[in-house]
Short mmCIF file of C-alpha atoms in Angstrom, two decimals:
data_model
loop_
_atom_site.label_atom_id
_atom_site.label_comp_id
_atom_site.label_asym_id
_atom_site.label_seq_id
_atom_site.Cartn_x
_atom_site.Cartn_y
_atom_site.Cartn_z
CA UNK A 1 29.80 23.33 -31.77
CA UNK A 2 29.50 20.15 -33.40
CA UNK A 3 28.49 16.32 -31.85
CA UNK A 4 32.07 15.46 -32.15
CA UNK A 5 33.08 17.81 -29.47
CA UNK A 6 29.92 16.78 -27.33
CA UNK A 7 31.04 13.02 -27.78
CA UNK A 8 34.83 13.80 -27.08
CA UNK A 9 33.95 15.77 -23.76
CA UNK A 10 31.45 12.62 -23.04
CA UNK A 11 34.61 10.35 -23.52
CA UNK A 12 37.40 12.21 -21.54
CA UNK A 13 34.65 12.42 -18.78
CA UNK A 14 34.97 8.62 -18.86
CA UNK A 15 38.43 8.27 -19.43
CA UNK A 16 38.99 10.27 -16.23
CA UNK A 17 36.58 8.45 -14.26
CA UNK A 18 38.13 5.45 -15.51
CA UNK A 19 41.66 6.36 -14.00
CA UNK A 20 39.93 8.03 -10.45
CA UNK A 21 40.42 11.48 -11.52
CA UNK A 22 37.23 12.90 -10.83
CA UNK A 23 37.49 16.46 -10.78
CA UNK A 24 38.64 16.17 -14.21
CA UNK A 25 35.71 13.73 -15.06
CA UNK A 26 33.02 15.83 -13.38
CA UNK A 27 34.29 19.34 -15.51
CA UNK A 28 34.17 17.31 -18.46
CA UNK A 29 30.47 15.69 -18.63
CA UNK A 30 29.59 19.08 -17.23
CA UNK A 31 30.71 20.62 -20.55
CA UNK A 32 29.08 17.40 -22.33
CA UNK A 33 25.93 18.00 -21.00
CA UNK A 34 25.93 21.86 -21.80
CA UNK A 35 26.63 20.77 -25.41
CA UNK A 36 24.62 18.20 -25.61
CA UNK A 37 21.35 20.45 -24.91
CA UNK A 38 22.73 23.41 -26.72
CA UNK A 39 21.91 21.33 -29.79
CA UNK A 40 18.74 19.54 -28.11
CA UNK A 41 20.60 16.49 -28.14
CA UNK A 42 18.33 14.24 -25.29
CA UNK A 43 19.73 11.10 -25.85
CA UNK A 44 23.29 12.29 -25.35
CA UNK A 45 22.42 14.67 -22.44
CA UNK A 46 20.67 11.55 -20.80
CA UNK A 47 23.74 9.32 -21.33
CA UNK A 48 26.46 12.25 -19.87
CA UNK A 49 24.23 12.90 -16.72
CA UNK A 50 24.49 9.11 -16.31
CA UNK A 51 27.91 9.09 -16.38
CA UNK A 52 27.87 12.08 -14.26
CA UNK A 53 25.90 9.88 -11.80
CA UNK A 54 28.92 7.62 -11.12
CA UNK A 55 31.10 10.04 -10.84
CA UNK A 56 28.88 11.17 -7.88
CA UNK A 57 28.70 7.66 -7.08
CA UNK A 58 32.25 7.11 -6.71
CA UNK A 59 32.62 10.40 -4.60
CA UNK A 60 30.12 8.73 -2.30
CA UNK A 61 27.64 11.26 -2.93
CA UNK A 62 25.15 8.82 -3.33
CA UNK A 63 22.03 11.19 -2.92
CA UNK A 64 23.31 13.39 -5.86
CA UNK A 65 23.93 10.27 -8.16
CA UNK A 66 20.97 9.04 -7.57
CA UNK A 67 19.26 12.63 -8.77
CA UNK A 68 21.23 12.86 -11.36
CA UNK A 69 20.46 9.10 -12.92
CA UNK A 70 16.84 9.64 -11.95
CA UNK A 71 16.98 12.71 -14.11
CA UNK A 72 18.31 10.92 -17.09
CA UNK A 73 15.68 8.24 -16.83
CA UNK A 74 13.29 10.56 -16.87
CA UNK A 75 14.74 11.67 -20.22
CA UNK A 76 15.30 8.07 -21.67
CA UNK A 77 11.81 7.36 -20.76
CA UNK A 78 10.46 9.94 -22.43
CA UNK A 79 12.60 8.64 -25.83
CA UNK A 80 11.56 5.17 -25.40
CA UNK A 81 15.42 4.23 -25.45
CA UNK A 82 16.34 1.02 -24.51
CA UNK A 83 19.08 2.30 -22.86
CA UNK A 84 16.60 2.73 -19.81
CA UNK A 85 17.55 -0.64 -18.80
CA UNK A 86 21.21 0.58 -17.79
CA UNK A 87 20.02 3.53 -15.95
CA UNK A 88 17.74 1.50 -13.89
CA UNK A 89 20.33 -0.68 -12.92
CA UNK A 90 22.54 2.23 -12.10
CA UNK A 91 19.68 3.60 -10.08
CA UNK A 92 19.14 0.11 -8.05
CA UNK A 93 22.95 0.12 -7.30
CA UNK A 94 23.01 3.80 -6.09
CA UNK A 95 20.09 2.50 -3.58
CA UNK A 96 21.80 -0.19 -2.43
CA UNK A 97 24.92 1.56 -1.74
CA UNK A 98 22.63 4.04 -0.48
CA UNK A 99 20.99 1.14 2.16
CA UNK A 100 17.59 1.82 0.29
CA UNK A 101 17.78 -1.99 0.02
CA UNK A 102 13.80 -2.62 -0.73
CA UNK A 103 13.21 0.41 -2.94
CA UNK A 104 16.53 -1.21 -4.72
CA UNK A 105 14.82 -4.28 -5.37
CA UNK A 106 12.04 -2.73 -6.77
CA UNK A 107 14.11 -0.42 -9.01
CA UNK A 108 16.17 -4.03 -9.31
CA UNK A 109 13.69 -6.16 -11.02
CA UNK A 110 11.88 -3.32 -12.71
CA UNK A 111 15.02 -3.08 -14.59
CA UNK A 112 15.19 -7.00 -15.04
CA UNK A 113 11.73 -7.00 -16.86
CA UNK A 114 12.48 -4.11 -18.78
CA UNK A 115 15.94 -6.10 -20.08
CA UNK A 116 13.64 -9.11 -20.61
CA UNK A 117 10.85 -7.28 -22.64
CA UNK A 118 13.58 -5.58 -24.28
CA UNK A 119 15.30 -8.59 -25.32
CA UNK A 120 18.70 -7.48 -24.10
CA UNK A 121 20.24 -11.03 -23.05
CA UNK A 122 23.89 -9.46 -22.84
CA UNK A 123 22.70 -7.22 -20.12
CA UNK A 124 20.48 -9.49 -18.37
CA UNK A 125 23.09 -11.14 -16.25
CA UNK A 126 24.91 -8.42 -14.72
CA UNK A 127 20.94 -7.34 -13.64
CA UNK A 128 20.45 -10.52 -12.48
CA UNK A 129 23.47 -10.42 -10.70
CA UNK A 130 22.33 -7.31 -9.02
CA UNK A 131 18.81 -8.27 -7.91
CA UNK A 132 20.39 -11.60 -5.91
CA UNK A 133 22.88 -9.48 -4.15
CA UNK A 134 19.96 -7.13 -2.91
CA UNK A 135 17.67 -10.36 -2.18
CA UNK A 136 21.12 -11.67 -0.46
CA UNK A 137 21.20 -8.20 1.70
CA UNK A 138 17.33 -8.34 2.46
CA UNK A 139 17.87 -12.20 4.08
CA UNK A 140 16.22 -13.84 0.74
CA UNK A 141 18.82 -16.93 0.61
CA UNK A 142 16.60 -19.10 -1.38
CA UNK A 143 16.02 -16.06 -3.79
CA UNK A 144 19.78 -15.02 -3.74
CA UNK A 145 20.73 -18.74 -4.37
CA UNK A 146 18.31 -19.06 -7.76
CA UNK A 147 19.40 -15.38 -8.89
CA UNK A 148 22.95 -16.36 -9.04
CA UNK A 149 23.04 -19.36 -10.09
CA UNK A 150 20.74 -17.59 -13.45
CA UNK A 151 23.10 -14.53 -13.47
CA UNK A 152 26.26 -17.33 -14.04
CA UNK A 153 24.59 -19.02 -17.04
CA UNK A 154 23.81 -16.07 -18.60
CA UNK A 155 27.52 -14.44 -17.81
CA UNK A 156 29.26 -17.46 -19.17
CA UNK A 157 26.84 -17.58 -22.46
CA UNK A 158 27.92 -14.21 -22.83
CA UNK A 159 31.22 -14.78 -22.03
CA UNK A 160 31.10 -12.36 -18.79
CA UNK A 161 34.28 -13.18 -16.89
CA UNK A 162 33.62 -10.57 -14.36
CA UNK A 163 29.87 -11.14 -13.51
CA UNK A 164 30.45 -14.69 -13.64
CA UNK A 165 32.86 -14.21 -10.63
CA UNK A 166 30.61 -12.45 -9.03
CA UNK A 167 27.66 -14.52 -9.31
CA UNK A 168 30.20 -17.31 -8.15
CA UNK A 169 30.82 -15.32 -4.82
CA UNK A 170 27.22 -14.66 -4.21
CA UNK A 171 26.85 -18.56 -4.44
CA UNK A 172 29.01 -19.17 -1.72
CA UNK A 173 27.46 -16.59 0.61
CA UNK A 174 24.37 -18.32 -0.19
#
């Protein structure tokens, strides 16, 4: 079995999840994954359970996606990938849709410093983004309000149509 079929299974998974057939998605980043550690292959076992996780997410089992992402974390951390950043931020959003709304924070601007010390300015503002909606949720206005307005610089340095948007919205709730 080689890394190209790991990688295709990995992509049909998301292709499938992409067009709301989940079934399909689920059986294939369950066949990524069991390829991925046949060959020991963490980083790409870590990045199909993610995937995995929104799949879950999407079903609204929110419990299960958030195991699952915690589990790839756990193996992300123990790489020292970068890539940690995204599964945080998948984390704090399973929590929020999960009405975990503090421990979402938390998760939330652990992720933020992480992008930060990271130096991952592309992904900062979608995190950003994330973090004011929760402080937005938890009654933080004033928070909320700074978050956004930050989260719409960064989208439109990066060219972010869609986060833009949605730091935009935010702003007017605030």
């Amino acid at each position: 079995r080689t890394e190209l079929e790991a990688a295709v299974w990995n992509n049909i998974g998301l292709a499938a999840w992409s067009a709301g057939e989940l079934e399909k998605a689920e059986r294939a980043l369950v066949r990524a994954i069991g390829l991925r550690r046949e060959r020991g292959d963490l980083w790409g076992e870590a990045v199909a359970l993610n995937n995995l996780a929104l799949v879950e997410d999407d079903r609204g089992n929110v419990d299960r996606a958030i195991r699952g992402v915690r589990r790839a974390l756990s193996i992300r951390e123990r790489l020292g990938d970068t890539s940690v950043v995204i599964g945080l931020g998948n984390l704090a959003d399973f929590l929020y849709s999960g009405g975990e709304l503090e421990e979402s924070l938390e998760i939330g601007e652990h992720a933020l410093r992480r992008c930060r010390d990271a130096k991952l300015p592309s992904l900062e503002g979608s995190i950003v983004y994330a973090v004011g909606l929760t402080s937005h949720a938890l009654g933080r206005t004033g928070r909320a309000r700074q978050l956004a307005t930050e989260s719409r610089a960064l989208a439109r340095r990066f060219e972010n149509r869609r986060i833009e948007a949605y730091a935009l919205g935010l702003l007017a709730r605030c």
